[in-house]
Tab-separated table of C-alpha atoms in Angstrom:
chain	number	residue	atom	x	y	z
A	885	MET	CA	52.127	150.528	123.980
A	886	LYS	CA	53.658	153.695	124.537
A	887	SER	CA	49.904	155.133	124.448
A	888	ILE	CA	49.613	153.768	127.654
A	889	ALA	CA	50.044	156.331	130.712
A	890	ALA	CA	52.629	155.068	132.804
A	891	TYR	CA	50.112	155.536	136.292
A	892	SER	CA	49.247	153.125	138.729
A	893	ALA	CA	46.664	153.139	140.991
A	894	VAL	CA	46.697	150.358	143.719
A	895	VAL	CA	43.972	149.500	146.398
A	896	LEU	CA	44.836	147.127	148.785
A	897	ALA	CA	43.172	145.767	151.621
A	898	SER	CA	45.267	142.998	153.584
A	899	ILE	CA	44.704	141.197	156.658
A	900	THR	CA	47.929	139.822	158.922
A	901	CYS	CA	47.797	137.285	161.458
A	902	SER	CA	50.790	136.538	163.853
A	903	SER	CA	50.413	133.838	166.285
A	904	ALA	CA	52.703	131.614	167.681
A	905	VAL	CA	51.528	128.305	166.363
A	906	PHE	CA	54.389	125.318	166.707
A	907	ALA	CA	56.240	126.589	170.404
A	908	GLN	CA	56.259	130.320	172.270
A	909	ASP	CA	58.165	132.600	170.418
A	910	SER	CA	59.007	130.267	167.999
A	911	GLY	CA	56.345	130.010	164.747
A	912	TYR	CA	54.930	132.512	162.526
A	913	PHE	CA	52.216	132.453	160.210
A	914	GLY	CA	51.289	135.495	157.776
A	915	ALA	CA	48.724	136.306	155.241
A	916	ASN	CA	47.921	138.855	152.437
A	917	LEU	CA	44.702	138.883	151.112
A	918	GLY	CA	43.580	142.193	149.166
A	919	MET	CA	42.192	143.460	145.642
A	920	GLN	CA	44.520	145.362	143.265
A	921	PHE	CA	43.837	148.149	140.010
A	922	GLN	CA	47.346	148.682	138.450
A	923	VAL	CA	47.610	151.006	135.071
A	924	GLY	CA	51.565	150.548	133.398
A	925	ASN	CA	54.028	148.501	134.524
A	926	ILE	CA	54.724	148.518	138.475
A	927	LEU	CA	58.190	146.383	138.692
A	928	SER	CA	58.815	146.912	142.595
A	929	ASN	CA	55.827	144.892	142.918
A	930	ARG	CA	57.499	141.734	141.908
A	931	SER	CA	59.972	141.669	144.828
A	932	GLY	CA	57.313	143.887	147.351
A	933	GLY	CA	55.622	139.971	148.331
A	934	LEU	CA	52.461	140.883	147.473
A	935	GLY	CA	51.281	137.513	145.428
A	936	LYS	CA	48.331	137.590	142.984
A	937	LEU	CA	45.738	135.501	141.952
A	938	GLU	CA	44.576	137.235	138.814
A	939	LEU	CA	41.014	137.348	137.692
A	940	GLY	CA	41.421	139.451	134.952
A	941	SER	CA	44.482	140.967	132.653
A	942	ASN	CA	44.271	142.808	130.172
A	943	GLY	CA	48.144	143.625	128.808
A	944	LEU	CA	49.081	146.400	131.509
A	945	THR	CA	46.143	147.222	132.781
A	946	SER	CA	44.775	144.484	135.588
A	947	ILE	CA	42.325	143.638	137.786
A	948	GLN	CA	43.764	141.270	140.675
A	949	VAL	CA	43.225	139.423	143.797
A	950	VAL	CA	46.452	139.548	145.449
A	951	GLY	CA	47.887	137.613	148.748
A	952	ASN	CA	49.782	135.404	150.068
A	953	ALA	CA	50.914	133.721	152.481
A	954	GLU	CA	54.097	132.405	154.649
A	955	THR	CA	54.142	130.271	157.334
A	956	GLY	CA	57.603	129.110	159.029
A	957	PHE	CA	59.173	127.527	162.897
A	958	ARG	CA	62.640	129.105	163.857
A	959	PHE	CA	65.012	126.353	166.702
A	960	GLY	CA	66.934	127.478	168.824
A	961	GLY	CA	66.890	130.470	172.389
A	962	GLU	CA	65.443	134.361	171.716
A	963	ASN	CA	67.510	136.197	169.957
A	964	ARG	CA	69.559	133.370	168.204
A	965	ASN	CA	68.178	131.315	166.829
A	966	LEU	CA	70.687	129.498	164.380
A	967	PHE	CA	68.153	127.540	161.600
A	968	GLY	CA	64.455	127.880	160.680
A	969	LEU	CA	62.378	126.389	157.622
A	970	PHE	CA	59.520	128.537	155.921
A	971	ALA	CA	57.122	127.761	153.487
A	972	GLY	CA	55.218	130.374	151.422
A	973	VAL	CA	52.574	131.207	148.845
A	974	ASN	CA	53.689	133.840	146.631
A	975	ALA	CA	52.018	134.238	142.778
A	976	GLY	CA	54.437	136.718	141.712
A	977	ASN	CA	53.180	139.772	139.749
A	978	PRO	CA	52.026	139.901	135.921
A	979	PHE	CA	55.186	140.543	134.309
A	980	ASN	CA	56.908	137.819	136.004
A	981	ASP	CA	55.275	134.044	136.023
A	982	GLY	CA	57.496	131.629	138.524
A	983	SER	CA	56.521	129.062	140.781
A	984	PRO	CA	53.656	130.583	143.046
A	985	ILE	CA	55.473	127.979	146.022
A	986	TYR	CA	58.677	128.027	147.684
A	987	LEU	CA	60.236	125.571	150.383
A	988	GLY	CA	63.196	127.890	152.487
A	989	ALA	CA	65.746	127.389	155.600
A	990	GLU	CA	66.396	130.040	157.974
A	991	LEU	CA	70.737	129.944	158.347
A	992	LEU	CA	71.419	132.475	160.619
A	993	ASN	CA	68.938	134.398	163.010
A	994	TYR	CA	71.210	136.417	165.010
A	995	GLY	CA	69.946	139.802	166.431
A	996	ASN	CA	69.378	142.237	163.685
A	997	HIS	CA	70.756	139.838	160.928
A	998	ASN	CA	69.050	137.577	159.049
A	999	LEU	CA	70.373	134.723	156.439
A	1000	ASP	CA	67.972	132.635	154.378
A	1001	PHE	CA	68.015	130.327	151.582
A	1002	LYS	CA	64.920	129.805	149.829
A	1003	ILE	CA	64.063	127.696	147.096
A	1004	GLU	CA	62.066	128.717	144.497
A	1005	SER	CA	61.277	126.032	142.152
A	1006	PHE	CA	62.746	122.271	141.245
A	1007	SER	CA	62.062	120.952	138.298
A	1008	VAL	CA	63.407	117.292	136.055
A	1009	VAL	CA	62.796	116.754	133.212
A	1010	TYR	CA	63.243	113.329	130.317
A	1011	GLN	CA	63.888	114.466	127.185
A	1012	GLY	CA	63.711	111.792	124.397
A	1013	ASP	CA	65.465	111.537	121.627
A	1014	ASP	CA	63.491	114.219	119.486
A	1015	GLY	CA	66.330	113.782	116.372
A	1016	GLY	CA	67.389	117.724	116.764
A	1017	GLY	CA	70.361	117.192	118.905
A	1018	ARG	CA	69.078	117.315	121.943
A	1019	GLN	CA	70.061	115.803	124.784
A	1020	GLU	CA	68.805	111.887	126.021
A	1021	GLY	CA	68.021	111.212	129.504
A	1022	PHE	CA	67.102	113.432	132.260
A	1023	SER	CA	67.905	116.338	133.485
A	1024	SER	CA	67.554	119.408	136.423
A	1025	SER	CA	66.781	122.787	137.462
A	1026	LEU	CA	67.142	124.795	140.518
A	1027	GLN	CA	65.862	128.123	140.555
A	1028	TYR	CA	66.899	129.746	144.348
A	1029	GLN	CA	66.960	133.050	146.402
A	1030	LEU	CA	70.031	134.253	148.757
A	1031	GLY	CA	68.802	136.962	151.106
A	1032	TYR	CA	70.108	138.637	153.733
A	1033	ALA	CA	68.126	141.319	155.829
A	1034	TYR	CA	69.167	143.598	158.703
A	1035	ARG	CA	66.158	144.824	160.873
A	1036	THR	CA	66.078	146.880	163.371
A	1037	GLN	CA	63.422	149.010	165.372
A	1038	ASN	CA	64.098	151.522	162.392
A	1039	TRP	CA	66.216	149.981	159.757
A	1040	ASN	CA	65.179	147.536	157.271
A	1041	VAL	CA	67.638	146.843	154.678
A	1042	THR	CA	67.711	143.255	152.692
A	1043	ALA	CA	69.952	142.030	149.702
A	1044	GLN	CA	68.935	139.152	147.845
A	1045	VAL	CA	70.576	137.179	144.785
A	1046	HIS	CA	68.076	134.934	142.587
A	1047	ASP	CA	69.533	132.146	139.821
A	1048	GLU	CA	69.014	129.005	138.875
A	1049	LEU	CA	70.908	125.834	138.164
A	1050	ARG	CA	70.751	123.949	135.345
A	1051	SER	CA	72.089	119.837	134.715
A	1052	LYS	CA	73.734	119.882	131.388
A	1053	GLY	CA	71.464	118.790	128.614
A	1054	TYR	CA	68.164	121.081	130.663
A	1055	THR	CA	68.828	124.351	127.819
A	1056	PRO	CA	70.239	122.828	124.379
A	1057	GLU	CA	72.356	125.706	122.958
A	1058	ASN	CA	73.760	127.600	125.782
A	1059	ASP	CA	73.549	127.483	130.120
A	1060	PRO	CA	71.958	130.270	130.681
A	1061	SER	CA	72.364	132.937	133.589
A	1062	PHE	CA	69.574	133.603	135.547
A	1063	LEU	CA	70.984	136.057	137.908
A	1064	ASN	CA	69.261	138.561	139.341
A	1065	PHE	CA	69.767	140.554	142.272
A	1066	THR	CA	67.829	143.062	144.252
A	1067	PHE	CA	68.325	145.523	147.670
A	1068	SER	CA	66.532	147.764	149.423
A	1069	ALA	CA	66.846	150.207	152.350
A	1070	HIS	CA	63.634	151.370	154.350
A	1071	ARG	CA	63.740	154.105	157.360
A	1072	SER	CA	61.208	154.059	159.554
A	1073	MET	CA	60.703	157.353	161.455
A	1074	PRO	CA	57.397	158.189	163.904
A	1075	VAL	CA	55.215	160.731	163.665
A	1076	PRO	CA	53.465	161.479	166.642
A	1077	GLN	CA	51.864	164.650	165.282
A	1078	ILE	CA	50.108	162.808	163.119
A	1079	PHE	CA	47.696	160.350	164.805
A	1080	ASN	CA	51.298	158.684	166.086
A	1081	SER	CA	51.660	157.471	163.019
A	1082	GLU	CA	55.316	155.968	161.667
A	1083	LEU	CA	56.714	157.615	158.340
A	1084	ILE	CA	58.552	155.001	155.863
A	1085	MET	CA	60.637	156.146	153.101
A	1086	GLY	CA	63.124	153.604	151.309
A	1087	ILE	CA	64.968	153.206	148.197
A	1088	SER	CA	65.057	149.985	146.271
A	1089	ILE	CA	67.219	148.787	142.157
A	1090	ALA	CA	67.024	145.444	140.801
A	1091	ALA	CA	69.710	144.379	138.394
A	1092	SER	CA	69.318	141.607	136.045
A	1093	SER	CA	71.414	139.342	133.979
A	1094	SER	CA	71.251	139.760	129.916
A	1095	ASP	CA	69.626	135.988	129.732
A	1096	TYR	CA	66.899	136.323	132.432
A	1097	ALA	CA	66.013	140.391	130.967
A	1098	ASN	CA	65.334	138.122	128.302
A	1099	TYR	CA	62.637	135.236	130.123
A	1100	GLN	CA	60.814	137.933	131.872
A	1101	TYR	CA	61.274	141.325	129.582
A	1102	GLY	CA	62.259	140.439	126.414
A	1103	VAL	CA	60.051	138.641	123.609
A	1104	ASN	CA	61.270	135.228	121.906
A	1105	ASP	CA	60.146	131.928	120.711
A	1106	ASP	CA	61.160	130.295	124.384
A	1107	ASN	CA	58.735	132.991	126.122
A	1108	ARG	CA	56.074	133.968	123.409
A	1109	TYR	CA	53.106	131.789	125.235
A	1110	LYS	CA	53.323	134.399	128.499
A	1111	ALA	CA	50.666	136.983	128.750
A	1112	ASN	CA	50.824	140.164	127.080
A	1113	ARG	CA	53.146	138.949	124.444
A	1114	GLU	CA	50.508	137.875	121.510
A	1115	GLY	CA	50.752	139.866	118.505
A	1116	LEU	CA	54.390	141.363	119.554
A	1117	GLU	CA	58.167	141.604	117.338
A	1118	ASP	CA	61.265	139.987	118.891
A	1119	TYR	CA	62.651	141.846	121.416
A	1120	SER	CA	65.670	141.192	123.127
A	1121	LEU	CA	68.178	143.082	125.927
A	1122	ASP	CA	71.807	143.375	127.831
A	1123	PHE	CA	71.268	144.272	130.473
A	1124	ALA	CA	67.851	144.960	133.279
A	1125	ALA	CA	67.782	147.417	136.152
A	1126	SER	CA	65.441	149.351	138.021
A	1127	ALA	CA	65.595	151.707	141.030
A	1128	ALA	CA	62.482	153.149	142.964
A	1129	VAL	CA	61.501	155.718	145.764
A	1130	ASN	CA	59.007	155.259	147.938
A	1131	ALA	CA	56.769	156.674	151.066
A	1132	GLY	CA	54.623	155.024	153.156
A	1133	LEU	CA	52.771	155.767	156.278
A	1134	VAL	CA	51.186	153.812	158.747
A	1135	VAL	CA	48.572	154.817	161.528
A	1136	PRO	CA	47.582	153.133	164.237
A	1137	LEU	CA	43.472	152.673	164.646
A	1138	ALA	CA	43.766	150.759	167.579
A	1139	ASN	CA	45.731	147.688	169.026
A	1140	ASN	CA	45.108	145.175	165.928
A	1141	TRP	CA	44.179	147.953	163.515
A	1142	LEU	CA	46.540	149.581	160.888
A	1143	LEU	CA	45.792	151.985	157.919
A	1144	THR	CA	48.833	151.951	155.325
A	1145	GLY	CA	49.225	154.274	152.472
A	1146	ASN	CA	51.861	154.194	149.900
A	1147	VAL	CA	53.606	156.335	146.993
A	1148	ALA	CA	56.288	155.273	145.000
A	1149	LYS	CA	57.615	156.157	141.555
A	1150	GLU	CA	60.168	153.748	139.317
A	1151	PHE	CA	62.972	154.669	136.878
A	1152	LEU	CA	63.090	151.641	134.528
A	1153	SER	CA	67.098	151.428	132.317
A	1154	GLU	CA	66.633	151.779	129.164
A	1155	ASP	CA	66.872	148.502	127.896
A	1156	LEU	CA	64.126	147.303	130.387
A	1157	ALA	CA	61.908	150.845	129.065
A	1158	ASN	CA	62.318	150.055	125.349
A	1159	SER	CA	60.445	146.419	126.385
A	1160	PRO	CA	57.154	146.010	124.207
A	1161	VAL	CA	55.629	143.904	127.174
A	1162	LEU	CA	56.407	147.383	129.676
A	1163	ASP	CA	54.868	151.054	128.904
A	1164	ASP	CA	57.340	153.683	130.324
A	1165	PHE	CA	60.683	154.439	131.906
A	1166	GLN	CA	58.943	155.388	134.906
A	1167	SER	CA	55.675	154.674	136.760
A	1168	TRP	CA	54.222	156.385	139.788
A	1169	SER	CA	52.359	153.907	142.581
A	1170	ALA	CA	49.697	154.454	145.377
A	1171	SER	CA	48.292	152.041	147.655
A	1172	THR	CA	46.568	152.325	150.521
A	1173	GLY	CA	44.646	150.139	152.902
A	1174	VAL	CA	43.336	148.476	156.275
A	1175	ARG	CA	45.483	145.360	158.015
A	1176	TYR	CA	45.038	143.699	161.265
A	1177	VAL	CA	47.749	142.275	163.552
A	1178	PHE	CA	47.548	139.834	166.293
B	1295	MET	CA	50.554	126.835	171.412
B	1296	PHE	CA	48.482	130.259	171.093
B	1297	SER	CA	50.254	131.633	174.143
B	1298	LYS	CA	49.811	134.849	173.037
B	1299	HIS	CA	46.302	134.740	173.064
B	1300	CYS	CA	46.066	131.954	176.333
B	1301	LEU	CA	44.200	134.709	178.614
B	1302	LEU	CA	41.985	134.472	181.484
B	1303	TYR	CA	39.605	136.956	182.095
B	1304	LEU	CA	38.191	137.620	185.663
B	1305	THR	CA	35.563	140.471	185.911
B	1306	LEU	CA	33.976	140.249	189.410
B	1307	PHE	CA	33.377	144.265	189.712
B	1308	ALA	CA	34.158	147.402	187.967
B	1309	LEU	CA	33.631	150.003	190.962
B	1310	PRO	CA	35.727	153.376	190.181
B	1311	SER	CA	37.928	154.206	192.089
B	1312	PHE	CA	37.224	156.141	195.134
B	1313	ALA	CA	34.068	156.526	194.250
B	1314	GLN	CA	32.468	157.807	197.238
B	1315	ASP	CA	34.535	161.037	197.264
B	1316	GLY	CA	33.769	161.056	193.661
B	1317	VAL	CA	35.428	160.372	190.008
B	1318	LEU	CA	37.854	161.379	187.862
B	1319	LYS	CA	37.673	160.712	184.300
B	1320	VAL	CA	39.941	160.117	180.917
B	1321	GLN	CA	38.629	160.700	177.316
B	1322	PRO	CA	40.413	158.937	175.089
B	1323	GLU	CA	41.073	156.236	178.268
B	1324	GLN	CA	44.331	154.596	175.123
B	1325	CYS	CA	46.539	156.056	172.740
B	1326	VAL	CA	47.999	153.888	169.948
B	1327	VAL	CA	51.219	153.484	168.455
B	1328	VAL	CA	52.715	151.570	165.650
B	1329	LYS	CA	55.601	150.234	167.611
B	1330	GLU	CA	56.527	149.760	171.509
B	1331	GLY	CA	58.871	152.174	173.046
B	1332	ARG	CA	57.258	154.983	170.346
B	1333	GLN	CA	56.032	158.873	172.216
B	1334	CYS	CA	52.169	158.496	171.640
B	1335	GLN	CA	50.248	161.794	171.421
B	1336	ALA	CA	47.296	162.713	172.204
B	1337	ASN	CA	44.668	165.500	173.374
B	1338	VAL	CA	42.874	164.157	176.140
B	1339	THR	CA	39.967	165.106	178.430
B	1340	PHE	CA	40.148	165.494	181.946
B	1341	THR	CA	36.187	165.797	184.109
B	1342	TRP	CA	35.936	164.785	187.622
B	1343	GLN	CA	32.936	165.104	190.072
B	1344	LYS	CA	32.953	165.285	193.825
B	1345	ASN	CA	30.326	165.286	196.446
B	1346	GLU	CA	31.581	168.437	198.665
B	1347	PRO	CA	32.686	171.520	196.992
B	1348	SER	CA	37.113	171.511	197.399
B	1349	ASP	CA	39.933	172.945	196.362
B	1350	VAL	CA	41.729	170.815	194.022
B	1351	CYS	CA	44.642	170.287	191.483
B	1352	LEU	CA	45.386	168.034	188.905
B	1353	TYR	CA	48.825	166.598	188.458
B	1354	GLN	CA	50.596	163.955	186.263
B	1355	ALA	CA	51.721	161.198	189.210
B	1356	ASP	CA	54.746	161.435	188.792
B	1357	GLU	CA	55.486	165.104	188.212
B	1358	LEU	CA	53.483	166.292	191.683
B	1359	THR	CA	55.350	170.131	192.043
B	1360	THR	CA	53.445	171.519	188.916
B	1361	PRO	CA	50.093	171.168	188.828
B	1362	ILE	CA	48.100	170.613	184.687
B	1363	ALA	CA	45.241	172.333	186.916
B	1364	CYS	CA	43.719	174.156	189.743
B	1365	TRP	CA	39.843	174.421	190.661
B	1366	GLN	CA	38.956	176.298	193.922
B	1367	ASN	CA	35.533	175.838	195.798
B	1368	GLU	CA	34.211	173.468	193.036
B	1369	THR	CA	32.497	170.092	192.756
B	1370	SER	CA	33.314	169.423	189.406
B	1371	GLY	CA	36.227	170.187	186.483
B	1372	GLU	CA	36.857	169.424	183.091
B	1373	GLN	CA	40.707	170.401	181.543
B	1374	ARG	CA	42.080	169.332	178.098
B	1375	TYR	CA	45.646	168.053	178.261
B	1376	ARG	CA	48.094	167.134	175.603
B	1377	PHE	CA	49.098	163.668	176.686
B	1378	LYS	CA	52.466	163.027	175.119
B	1379	GLY	CA	54.190	159.243	176.621
B	1380	ALA	CA	55.577	155.896	176.012
B	1381	ASN	CA	54.317	154.274	178.221
B	1382	SER	CA	50.811	154.709	180.364
B	1383	GLN	CA	50.186	157.603	183.235
B	1384	LEU	CA	48.990	157.820	185.852
B	1385	PHE	CA	47.346	161.306	186.856
B	1386	VAL	CA	45.560	162.091	190.469
B	1387	LEU	CA	43.488	165.057	191.135
B	1388	LYS	CA	44.233	166.321	195.194
B	1389	SER	CA	44.650	168.759	197.735
B	1390	PRO	CA	47.558	171.537	196.977
B	1391	LYS	CA	47.716	171.065	200.448
B	1392	SER	CA	47.845	167.744	201.189
B	1393	ASP	CA	49.600	164.948	199.426
B	1394	ARG	CA	46.650	162.281	199.944
B	1395	GLU	CA	45.566	161.945	196.708
B	1396	LEU	CA	41.618	161.715	196.390
B	1397	LEU	CA	41.038	160.907	192.154
B	1398	LYS	CA	43.236	158.800	189.888
B	1399	VAL	CA	42.745	157.893	186.699
B	1400	THR	CA	45.566	156.274	184.138
B	1401	VAL	CA	46.329	156.477	180.547
B	1402	ASN	CA	47.534	153.996	178.406
B	1403	VAL	CA	49.957	153.625	175.976
B	1404	SER	CA	49.690	150.903	173.527
B	1405	TRP	CA	51.644	149.716	170.869
B	1406	VAL	CA	50.572	146.889	167.961
B	1407	TYR	CA	53.961	145.819	166.942
B	1408	GLN	CA	56.334	145.027	169.528
B	1409	LYS	CA	59.902	145.953	170.286
B	1410	LYS	CA	61.441	142.856	170.184
B	1411	GLU	CA	61.007	141.774	166.350
B	1412	SER	CA	63.352	138.446	166.925
B	1413	SER	CA	60.404	135.643	167.073
B	1414	SER	CA	57.965	138.284	165.272
B	1415	TRP	CA	56.768	137.035	161.868
B	1416	ARG	CA	58.588	138.142	158.858
B	1417	LEU	CA	57.954	141.401	156.687
B	1418	PHE	CA	56.877	140.078	153.329
């Protein structure tokens, strides 16, 4: 697996739209659609918000139609919306086969602070008596994410905790901890000398519990059915972490049109870098696109 | 619903200002930034024409003490200028000896994202 060069090229065209759908200044709708070409393991995409509907995938090289959409509304007055609801579709990346649909509640939107709770999946299963020691009856699982964001004209700082709650009997052997933490900070700076553009620089880090890391990036009997794992030997991780830095430029083309470009470099922790489903311990990616905003 | 787009456009006439005295134009007329409040910079070109030869100067309207350029006994002129501003700005052509503005033109500053983001859509 190490023979594949850890370079990535992403070609992305996106369309973004925004309008007051439900009532003045309280509703919104957003969507992204584009094409993406990728070679190498770019983990940042899992939190980068680019859902993917895969056209074809061959190991770590893939060409995909990417897209996601979200809509929602908020209650309350201007700049003090205290509660909102939203729903979205986001297919994740090739290495993350989580639920493509999510529902969320905006718990707090006060000034620059935003706190939300997102339900990513909820499942109920009935286990019959299989004679193998599994508990008979109904059990359930809830995957959720708690997110905080601080947004100003120049800063966008986010922190998210993802976890899964399982009722007794959902997993027979143990009670896995599917804990995943992400943090990102992005600074936007005007560069009027370069076509009145905005320079955006940022860092992001992610860390996962052992169970979650093994589910996503390990190879075992529970996840061998997933893509990229056929023929691979078992592999387990104690811990998974990654860090990325990126820089991008947003150039206004007209009142509603933006040209975007971004380069990123990502580093993986040792356990993650040695995973046979990933490629190397670091990778580059680049993307460009146009965006329409209304 | 769709308040942002419920605009009524009324176009009656498109007459240049002070059509009898001449015309003052600027290209490009618009300067676009990503976010409201950011300074916009652009190389613009002012061109003017009058019916009769005049002594005139081009000024930024809020800085009438320092002319951008002056012409003597001319019927037309052209001037390149480095525009910088976070808001739209008015430029005037007038006689250096008089307060009367002969011709006006505006360089408009617009933006893609409004400053108030609380009600705008989420960043994915």
